[in-house]
Amino acid sequence: MVAVLVKLKWAYFKAGFRKNPWAWVGIIFGAFYALGGLVGFSFVAVMLSGNPDAVFTFLVGAGAVISLLWWVVPLVVSGADATLDPDRLVAYPIRTKDLQLGQFIGAFIGLPGIITLLFMLAMVLSLLHAPLAILGFLAAFVLACVTTIAVSRFITVVSLRLRSNRRSLQLMNTLAFLLLIAAGPLLGFASTGLVALWERAPWIVDAVSFTPLASFWGIPAHLVKGQWGGASLCLMLSVIYATVAWWLWHRHLAKTMRNVSAYAGNVATKSVKTGDLGLLGKFPATPRGAIAARTVLTILKDPRASFMVVMIPAFYIIFAMMNSAIYVNGESGGTNFFLVVFLPAMAGYLFAYLVSYDNSAFSMHVLAPLRGIDDRIGRATGVLVVMFPIIVLGTLLMAFVSGGYASLPIMMGLSVMMLLNGIGLGAYMDMVITLPTPPPGTSPWKTQRNPDGFSKGIARACYMLVLLASSIPGLVFWGVQEFTSNSLWGWVGAVACLVIGCASIMLGLRAGAHRYDAKAADTLQRVTRAA
């Protein structure tokens, strides 16, 4: 049975390249990228081979990084090895130990598994001057494979329960997204303390060599330095870690095979008081009020839309934390453009995705029947309820951090104008072009095909350029204020921005309503075709 499962994984891997030339392109580029990294990694290993302390740090540090990659990915990627997942094989008479061994061998079938094996094997090049340590490396290699894959699959099995809950899945995706956008700033902060960290590296690496992260690589690392006691302790700990990890994986895999339906994502019912309409009761009892309430719920609870609610404040906070590196005497043109123009524009542009997020549920609006002006104003109200406070508070935070209080009026006026401009453009655009979005209930990371073809993709890019170009009047007033050091220009510019923003949103809502009344049925066809 194990051989059958491995063949199944291999057949699935090969099937991904049939009639899919882009898969070949992706794996070729990935292979070249990995090959370049492997060559550099091997070169470093050879260069360090004559220095026992450097070899110790290299083996333990590189091994710990490999382990972390295999253990963290299952927390943020749904279905790390979906081909052999228990929920797909529960209908077949497969013993748990056979499935476990099949998953273990199958983990190395594919580009990530092959790359991992090559990098692990390349680590032996650092032991060219220590033949005895190579024997310890062989034991370390086997234990590393067992422990790394066992812990990774154990985390995957346990995370099935988390991924079956919508809120838990949304939280994990949000945390992953925050880590992604914070990676650059975090690396920038870390670089300032590299010298101090490097001085403590020997102590840190020595401690890590006894943990599950790298105890197996501690075996040859200690042998290189002639520390037989440390090598023996690492061997004993590695055997214990591997045994415990394999047992935990087996135990939870067996439990999952018996209760796979329990992780199907069933949502418990919630008791509510009679007459309690929730958020719907907070808005006027009109079509516009109902649509506004539904829009707010979509933005806050739909993982595809709620990323914007997390991303925009995160950018404001991250740039605020980096103020010492970004702002020089209160001036930072590129950053100001991003925070004052781009972010508010994207917040308003969220409107253009709402119909695509509705998907087939948009039929309720078409069949109601609902007037276009009610639909447009209702959605715009919902977007403003959520995004307006975020943009205002973010702009205030930016002004406070940069110390540019004299520019606060124009900054605030420009931010609000771009938010209104984005809503106005989106109110018309979503009736002309269907933006590709993941279907309801799927991962927000999923890339959806474009249902409108390449030409309308170019049109979307042109719309975005128009939106960003609408910031020019405000930027001109801001530039004049900075050049003349006269804050009056900032106040005049703020008023002008508000007038332009109000005119833009009114024009966009009316044009979008007219288009809705004429083409709502066609829009519904495009949206459902994109699903």
XYZ file of C-alpha atoms in Angstrom:
531
model
C 0.000 0.000 0.000
C 2.883 2.365 0.727
C 4.181 1.859 -2.814
C 0.714 2.606 -4.198
C 0.529 5.885 -2.256
C 3.993 6.929 -3.396
C 3.076 6.125 -7.015
C -0.103 8.173 -6.570
C 1.914 11.158 -5.387
C 4.376 10.780 -8.248
C 1.553 10.461 -10.809
C -0.107 13.562 -9.391
C 3.180 15.443 -9.570
C 3.710 14.471 -13.241
C 0.090 15.280 -14.146
C 0.664 18.896 -13.191
C 2.964 19.317 -16.216
C 0.782 17.728 -18.855
C -0.759 20.242 -21.236
C 0.470 23.032 -18.958
C 3.557 24.736 -20.386
C 3.490 27.396 -17.678
C 4.085 24.700 -15.068
C 7.281 23.806 -16.921
C 8.291 27.446 -17.026
C 7.675 27.777 -13.286
C 9.614 24.678 -12.320
C 12.512 25.524 -14.658
C 12.848 29.001 -13.168
C 12.454 27.553 -9.673
C 15.082 24.921 -10.395
C 17.571 27.497 -11.707
C 16.909 29.731 -8.710
C 17.389 26.806 -6.325
C 20.493 25.669 -8.206
C 22.068 29.085 -7.820
C 21.318 29.078 -4.102
C 22.672 25.536 -3.795
C 25.942 26.478 -5.500
C 26.398 29.445 -3.174
C 25.453 27.331 -0.154
C 27.962 24.625 -1.153
C 30.693 27.214 -1.722
C 30.175 28.607 1.790
C 30.292 25.070 3.224
C 33.616 24.338 1.528
C 35.138 27.670 2.575
C 34.224 27.069 6.233
C 35.386 23.461 6.321
C 38.739 24.282 7.925
C 37.289 26.236 10.876
C 35.580 24.017 13.514
C 33.744 26.902 15.187
C 32.444 28.199 11.843
C 31.388 24.681 10.797
C 29.500 24.279 14.081
C 27.602 27.523 13.510
C 26.962 26.673 9.852
C 25.578 23.171 10.455
C 23.326 24.091 13.358
C 22.178 27.411 11.903
C 21.386 26.079 8.422
C 19.677 23.007 9.850
C 17.506 25.117 12.149
C 16.408 27.302 9.226
C 15.415 24.238 7.174
C 13.398 22.873 10.081
C 11.640 26.185 10.641
C 10.636 26.412 6.989
C 9.072 22.955 7.048
C 7.290 23.609 10.339
C 5.960 27.117 9.686
C 4.602 26.596 6.151
C 1.753 24.216 7.222
C 0.432 26.912 9.549
C -0.180 29.397 6.734
C -0.667 27.146 3.696
C -3.850 25.109 3.555
C -3.073 21.490 2.709
C 0.719 21.106 2.693
C 0.421 17.709 0.920
C -3.191 17.650 -0.243
C -2.641 14.592 -2.478
C -2.358 12.266 0.519
C -4.474 14.188 3.020
C -6.664 11.989 5.270
C -9.896 13.697 4.193
C -9.270 12.502 0.631
C -8.326 8.915 1.534
C -10.665 8.177 4.441
C -13.049 6.296 2.137
C -10.377 3.701 1.313
C -9.192 0.810 3.531
C -5.777 2.244 4.294
C -4.000 1.542 7.554
C -2.707 4.539 9.439
C 0.900 3.345 9.438
C 0.796 2.830 5.655
C -0.612 6.307 5.096
C 1.960 7.759 7.468
C 4.880 6.110 5.677
C 3.404 7.079 2.304
C 3.123 10.696 3.391
C 6.694 10.620 4.695
C 8.171 9.381 1.407
C 5.778 11.528 -0.630
C 7.020 14.649 1.142
C 10.234 14.407 -0.871
C 8.425 14.101 -4.216
C 8.280 17.579 -5.650
C 10.548 20.574 -5.981
C 10.482 21.589 -2.261
C 11.375 18.068 -1.093
C 14.146 17.617 -3.655
C 15.633 21.026 -2.854
C 15.569 20.217 0.857
C 17.422 16.944 0.324
C 20.059 18.633 -1.851
C 20.676 21.398 0.689
C 20.930 18.844 3.500
C 23.417 16.761 1.529
C 25.428 19.874 0.617
C 26.050 20.476 4.311
C 28.449 17.517 4.336
C 30.916 19.643 2.298
C 31.705 21.543 5.481
C 33.120 18.306 6.956
C 35.830 17.687 4.349
C 38.546 18.119 7.011
C 36.764 15.905 9.574
C 36.215 12.385 8.147
C 34.977 11.021 11.467
C 32.262 13.657 11.619
C 30.951 12.443 8.240
C 29.827 9.229 9.946
C 27.902 11.324 12.433
C 26.475 13.297 9.496
C 24.915 10.124 8.057
C 23.028 9.504 11.287
C 22.113 13.181 11.487
C 20.759 13.155 7.916
C 18.378 10.253 8.642
C 17.202 11.725 11.942
C 16.790 15.164 10.349
C 14.559 13.766 7.597
C 12.407 11.830 10.059
C 12.040 14.624 12.607
C 11.530 17.449 10.119
C 8.825 15.666 8.114
C 7.144 14.128 11.175
C 6.795 17.462 12.957
C 5.683 19.146 9.724
C 2.969 16.563 9.078
C 1.920 16.626 12.742
C 1.445 20.388 12.519
C -0.527 19.886 9.296
C -2.850 17.342 10.904
C -3.408 19.494 13.990
C -4.002 22.589 11.877
C -6.859 20.803 10.073
C -9.023 21.703 13.055
C -7.947 25.323 12.879
C -8.453 25.552 9.116
C -11.941 24.037 9.430
C -12.977 27.095 11.462
C -13.487 30.210 9.354
C -12.324 32.610 12.052
C -9.195 30.617 12.842
C -8.342 30.327 9.156
C -8.896 34.050 8.668
C -6.682 34.810 11.671
C -3.851 32.623 10.340
C -4.076 34.185 6.883
C -4.097 37.652 8.427
C -1.034 36.917 10.546
C 0.753 35.528 7.511
C -0.123 38.634 5.527
C 1.088 40.922 8.302
C 4.370 39.043 8.493
C 4.693 39.353 4.728
C 4.264 43.124 4.596
C 6.362 43.577 7.739
C 9.248 41.450 6.451
C 11.128 44.397 4.947
C 10.880 46.693 7.979
C 11.708 43.840 10.345
C 14.826 43.018 8.359
C 15.754 46.687 8.430
C 15.429 46.791 12.200
C 17.317 43.509 12.571
C 20.228 44.747 10.490
C 21.006 47.425 13.070
C 21.664 44.772 15.691
C 23.547 42.242 13.573
C 26.892 43.071 15.137
C 25.680 42.480 18.670
C 23.794 39.366 17.559
C 26.882 37.966 15.825
C 28.889 38.351 19.025
C 26.336 36.187 20.833
C 25.936 33.727 17.946
C 28.176 30.979 19.423
C 26.144 30.881 22.630
C 22.824 30.942 20.749
C 23.863 28.227 18.269
C 25.212 26.036 21.064
C 21.834 26.211 22.818
C 19.908 25.534 19.577
C 22.018 22.415 18.934
C 20.176 20.662 21.778
C 16.645 21.638 20.691
C 14.357 19.804 18.227
C 15.255 22.437 15.648
C 18.784 21.178 15.093
C 19.792 18.537 17.642
C 20.463 16.043 14.818
C 22.874 18.471 13.143
C 24.512 18.961 16.510
C 25.932 15.420 16.202
C 28.489 16.157 13.437
C 28.859 19.739 14.675
C 30.072 18.594 18.091
C 32.238 15.873 16.537
C 34.038 18.514 14.451
C 35.023 20.288 17.665
C 35.982 17.008 19.340
C 33.145 17.220 21.854
C 32.145 13.561 22.150
C 29.904 14.199 25.139
C 27.945 16.867 23.288
C 27.641 14.642 20.209
C 26.371 11.727 22.322
C 23.825 13.960 24.064
C 22.624 15.320 20.705
C 22.263 11.776 19.359
C 20.212 10.701 22.365
C 18.006 13.808 22.198
C 17.546 13.442 18.433
C 16.359 9.848 18.789
C 13.904 10.945 21.496
C 12.650 13.896 19.425
C 12.221 11.750 16.309
C 10.405 9.008 18.223
C 8.045 11.416 19.971
C 7.345 13.347 16.773
C 6.597 10.134 14.827
C 4.319 8.876 17.625
C 2.428 12.155 17.904
C 1.967 12.267 14.141
C 0.712 8.657 14.097
C -1.667 9.251 16.995
C -3.273 12.383 15.575
C -3.352 10.955 12.046
C -5.276 7.928 13.327
C -7.665 10.227 15.187
C -8.169 12.309 12.071
C -8.868 9.200 9.971
C -11.573 8.177 12.439
C -13.134 11.634 12.758
C -12.384 13.373 9.470
C -15.998 14.569 9.173
C -15.585 16.455 12.439
C -13.203 18.825 10.682
C -15.491 19.640 7.767
C -15.961 23.173 8.946
C -19.434 22.872 10.438
C -20.501 26.145 11.977
C -22.377 26.062 15.245
C -25.693 27.838 15.394
C -25.936 30.993 17.415
C -28.918 31.978 19.504
C -30.158 35.516 19.067
C -32.873 37.497 20.743
C -36.194 37.959 19.031
C -36.131 41.074 16.876
C -32.339 41.395 17.092
C -31.215 42.196 13.546
C -27.601 42.733 14.480
C -25.836 45.227 12.268
C -28.884 45.520 10.008
C -30.747 47.084 12.906
C -28.145 49.859 13.166
C -28.866 51.169 9.674
C -32.060 52.755 8.295
C -34.781 50.283 7.280
C -34.410 51.155 3.601
C -32.825 49.367 0.633
C -29.809 51.661 0.902
C -29.474 50.964 4.619
C -29.712 47.194 4.135
C -27.083 47.239 1.395
C -24.805 49.434 3.508
C -25.064 47.013 6.430
C -24.387 44.040 4.168
C -21.381 45.831 2.672
C -19.932 46.495 6.122
C -20.363 42.812 7.031
C -18.671 41.768 3.789
C -15.693 44.035 4.374
C -15.258 42.967 7.992
C -15.993 39.232 7.757
C -15.183 38.095 4.217
C -11.484 37.059 4.255
C -11.073 38.313 0.694
C -12.108 41.836 1.680
C -11.019 42.000 5.308
C -7.377 41.963 4.238
C -7.807 45.611 3.294
C -9.049 46.387 6.801
C -5.879 44.818 8.179
C -3.425 45.918 5.503
C -4.111 49.660 5.519
C -3.725 50.214 9.293
C -0.713 47.872 9.225
C 1.036 50.046 6.665
C 0.357 53.188 8.686
C 1.688 51.540 11.853
C 4.745 50.032 10.156
C 5.736 53.326 8.587
C 5.126 55.052 11.913
C 7.522 52.605 13.587
C 10.106 53.338 10.916
C 9.778 57.113 11.259
C 13.417 57.577 12.210
C 14.525 55.985 8.964
C 11.806 57.435 6.727
C 11.342 61.033 7.751
C 14.168 63.529 7.575
C 13.156 66.927 8.915
C 9.525 65.994 8.341
C 10.055 65.346 4.625
C 9.685 62.078 2.731
C 8.128 62.481 -0.694
C 7.881 58.819 -1.693
C 6.433 57.772 1.633
C 3.955 60.648 1.698
C 2.710 59.751 -1.778
C 2.218 56.139 -0.736
C 0.412 56.893 2.521
C -1.561 59.974 1.452
C -2.407 59.025 -2.141
C -2.024 55.322 -2.791
C -3.450 53.809 0.402
C -6.635 55.952 0.495
C -7.129 55.320 -3.238
C -6.924 51.561 -2.665
C -9.326 51.822 0.272
C -11.931 53.477 -1.935
C -11.147 51.243 -4.903
C -12.344 48.303 -2.796
C -15.810 49.309 -4.051
C -14.921 47.912 -7.488
C -14.511 44.410 -6.019
C -17.766 44.223 -4.059
C -19.945 42.870 -6.875
C -17.281 40.257 -7.673
C -17.208 39.274 -3.996
C -21.005 38.889 -4.084
C -20.624 36.414 -6.948
C -23.946 34.666 -7.640
C -25.495 36.433 -4.621
C -25.575 39.540 -6.781
C -28.693 37.977 -8.334
C -30.635 39.141 -5.259
C -29.947 42.737 -6.234
C -30.870 42.114 -9.869
C -34.105 40.249 -9.125
C -35.306 42.486 -6.271
C -35.593 44.696 -8.428
C -33.330 47.356 -6.991
C -32.691 50.825 -8.351
C -29.132 51.441 -9.387
C -28.807 54.577 -7.279
C -29.854 52.641 -4.167
C -27.296 49.918 -4.829
C -24.490 52.396 -5.499
C -25.199 54.664 -2.517
C -25.685 51.703 -0.182
C -22.339 50.155 -1.108
C -20.564 53.529 -0.950
C -21.978 54.151 2.535
C -20.713 50.766 3.716
C -17.220 51.417 2.385
C -17.120 54.883 3.979
C -18.300 53.563 7.359
C -15.322 51.207 7.513
C -12.590 53.033 5.603
C -13.146 56.690 6.461
C -12.145 56.357 10.155
C -9.095 54.257 9.183
C -7.863 56.836 6.673
C -8.462 59.781 9.019
C -6.735 58.124 11.985
C -3.880 56.902 9.793
C -3.287 60.389 8.400
C -3.309 61.855 11.909
C -0.805 59.234 13.032
C 1.457 60.003 10.085
C 1.349 63.743 10.776
C 2.088 63.152 14.464
C 5.053 60.878 13.733
C 6.556 63.075 11.012
C 6.002 66.279 12.943
C 4.492 67.899 9.868
C 1.524 69.524 11.633
C 1.563 72.466 9.221
C 0.851 70.048 6.359
C -1.941 68.233 8.210
C -4.840 70.097 6.465
C -3.619 69.333 2.938
C -2.624 65.794 3.918
C -6.069 65.157 5.366
C -7.863 66.780 2.433
C -5.801 64.832 -0.098
C -6.350 61.527 1.717
C -10.111 62.028 1.922
C -10.227 63.138 -1.712
C -8.438 59.986 -2.877
C -10.798 57.832 -0.803
C -13.824 59.514 -2.404
C -12.236 59.360 -5.859
C -11.611 55.633 -5.437
C -15.212 55.024 -4.447
C -16.513 57.123 -7.332
C -14.350 55.326 -9.884
C -15.198 51.898 -8.432
C -18.923 52.678 -8.507
C -18.753 52.985 -12.276
C -15.968 50.546 -13.053
C -17.529 47.416 -11.522
C -20.462 47.803 -13.925
C -18.058 47.830 -16.887
C -15.336 45.341 -15.957
C -15.498 42.286 -13.715
C -12.459 42.179 -11.464
C -11.125 38.632 -10.945
C -11.510 37.521 -7.322
C -11.342 34.137 -5.567
C -14.773 32.467 -5.312
C -16.610 32.654 -1.955
C -15.284 30.217 0.618
C -11.856 29.789 -0.992
C -8.481 31.032 0.124
C -7.948 34.780 -0.380
C -4.478 33.879 -1.682
C -5.925 32.023 -4.655
C -5.248 33.648 -8.031
C -8.413 33.788 -10.094
C -8.394 33.872 -13.887
C -9.439 37.062 -15.642
C -12.889 36.501 -17.238
C -12.727 39.627 -19.413
C -9.575 38.957 -21.396
C -6.305 40.819 -21.851
C -7.796 43.992 -23.345
C -9.909 44.709 -20.290
C -6.914 43.952 -18.112
C -5.185 46.854 -19.840
C -8.324 48.926 -19.282
C -8.136 48.199 -15.546
C -4.564 49.451 -15.492
C -5.666 52.644 -17.267
C -8.425 53.176 -14.701
C -5.824 52.905 -11.940
C -3.603 55.472 -13.644
C -6.569 57.839 -13.889
C -7.286 57.348 -10.199
C -3.705 58.095 -9.171
C -3.529 61.033 -11.580
C -6.540 62.577 -9.835
C -4.220 63.369 -6.921
C -2.335 65.978 -8.965
C -4.412 69.024 -7.835
C -3.846 68.218 -4.188
C -0.164 67.501 -4.727
C 0.223 70.854 -6.470
C -1.271 72.734 -3.505
C 0.947 70.726 -1.162
C 4.034 71.550 -3.213
C 3.175 75.259 -3.258
C 2.746 75.236 0.518
C 6.125 73.573 1.019
C 7.794 75.953 -1.431
C 6.312 79.159 0.012
C 6.138 77.983 3.670
C 2.634 79.485 3.740
C 0.117 77.226 5.478
C -2.756 79.115 3.845
C -2.111 77.174 0.641
C -2.593 73.975 2.612
C -6.022 75.065 3.849
C -7.047 76.221 0.384
C -5.830 72.948 -1.065
C -7.727 70.943 1.555
C -10.983 72.701 0.678
C -10.309 72.204 -3.046
C -9.588 68.509 -2.465
C -12.845 68.032 -0.575
C -14.792 69.743 -3.336
C -13.132 67.586 -5.997
C -13.682 64.430 -3.931
C -17.389 65.159 -3.359
C -17.886 65.945 -7.044
C -16.040 62.773 -8.035
C -18.064 60.460 -5.817
C -21.374 62.043 -6.867
C -20.476 61.744 -10.549
C -19.267 58.164 -10.117
C -22.370 57.080 -8.186
C -24.740 58.598 -10.766
C -22.829 57.169 -13.725
C -22.607 53.793 -12.011
C -26.321 53.843 -11.166
C -27.209 54.592 -14.774
C -24.960 51.764 -15.928
C -26.466 49.452 -13.285
C -30.004 50.081 -14.489
C -28.978 49.303 -18.062
C -26.468 46.454 -17.605
C -27.127 44.756 -14.241
C -28.136 41.477 -15.899
C -24.973 41.460 -18.032
C -22.879 42.133 -14.948
C -24.500 39.165 -13.190
C -23.551 36.923 -16.112
C -19.940 38.093 -16.002
C -19.685 37.634 -12.252
C -21.106 34.104 -12.253
C -18.951 33.157 -15.267
C -15.869 34.158 -13.307
C -16.696 31.763 -10.463
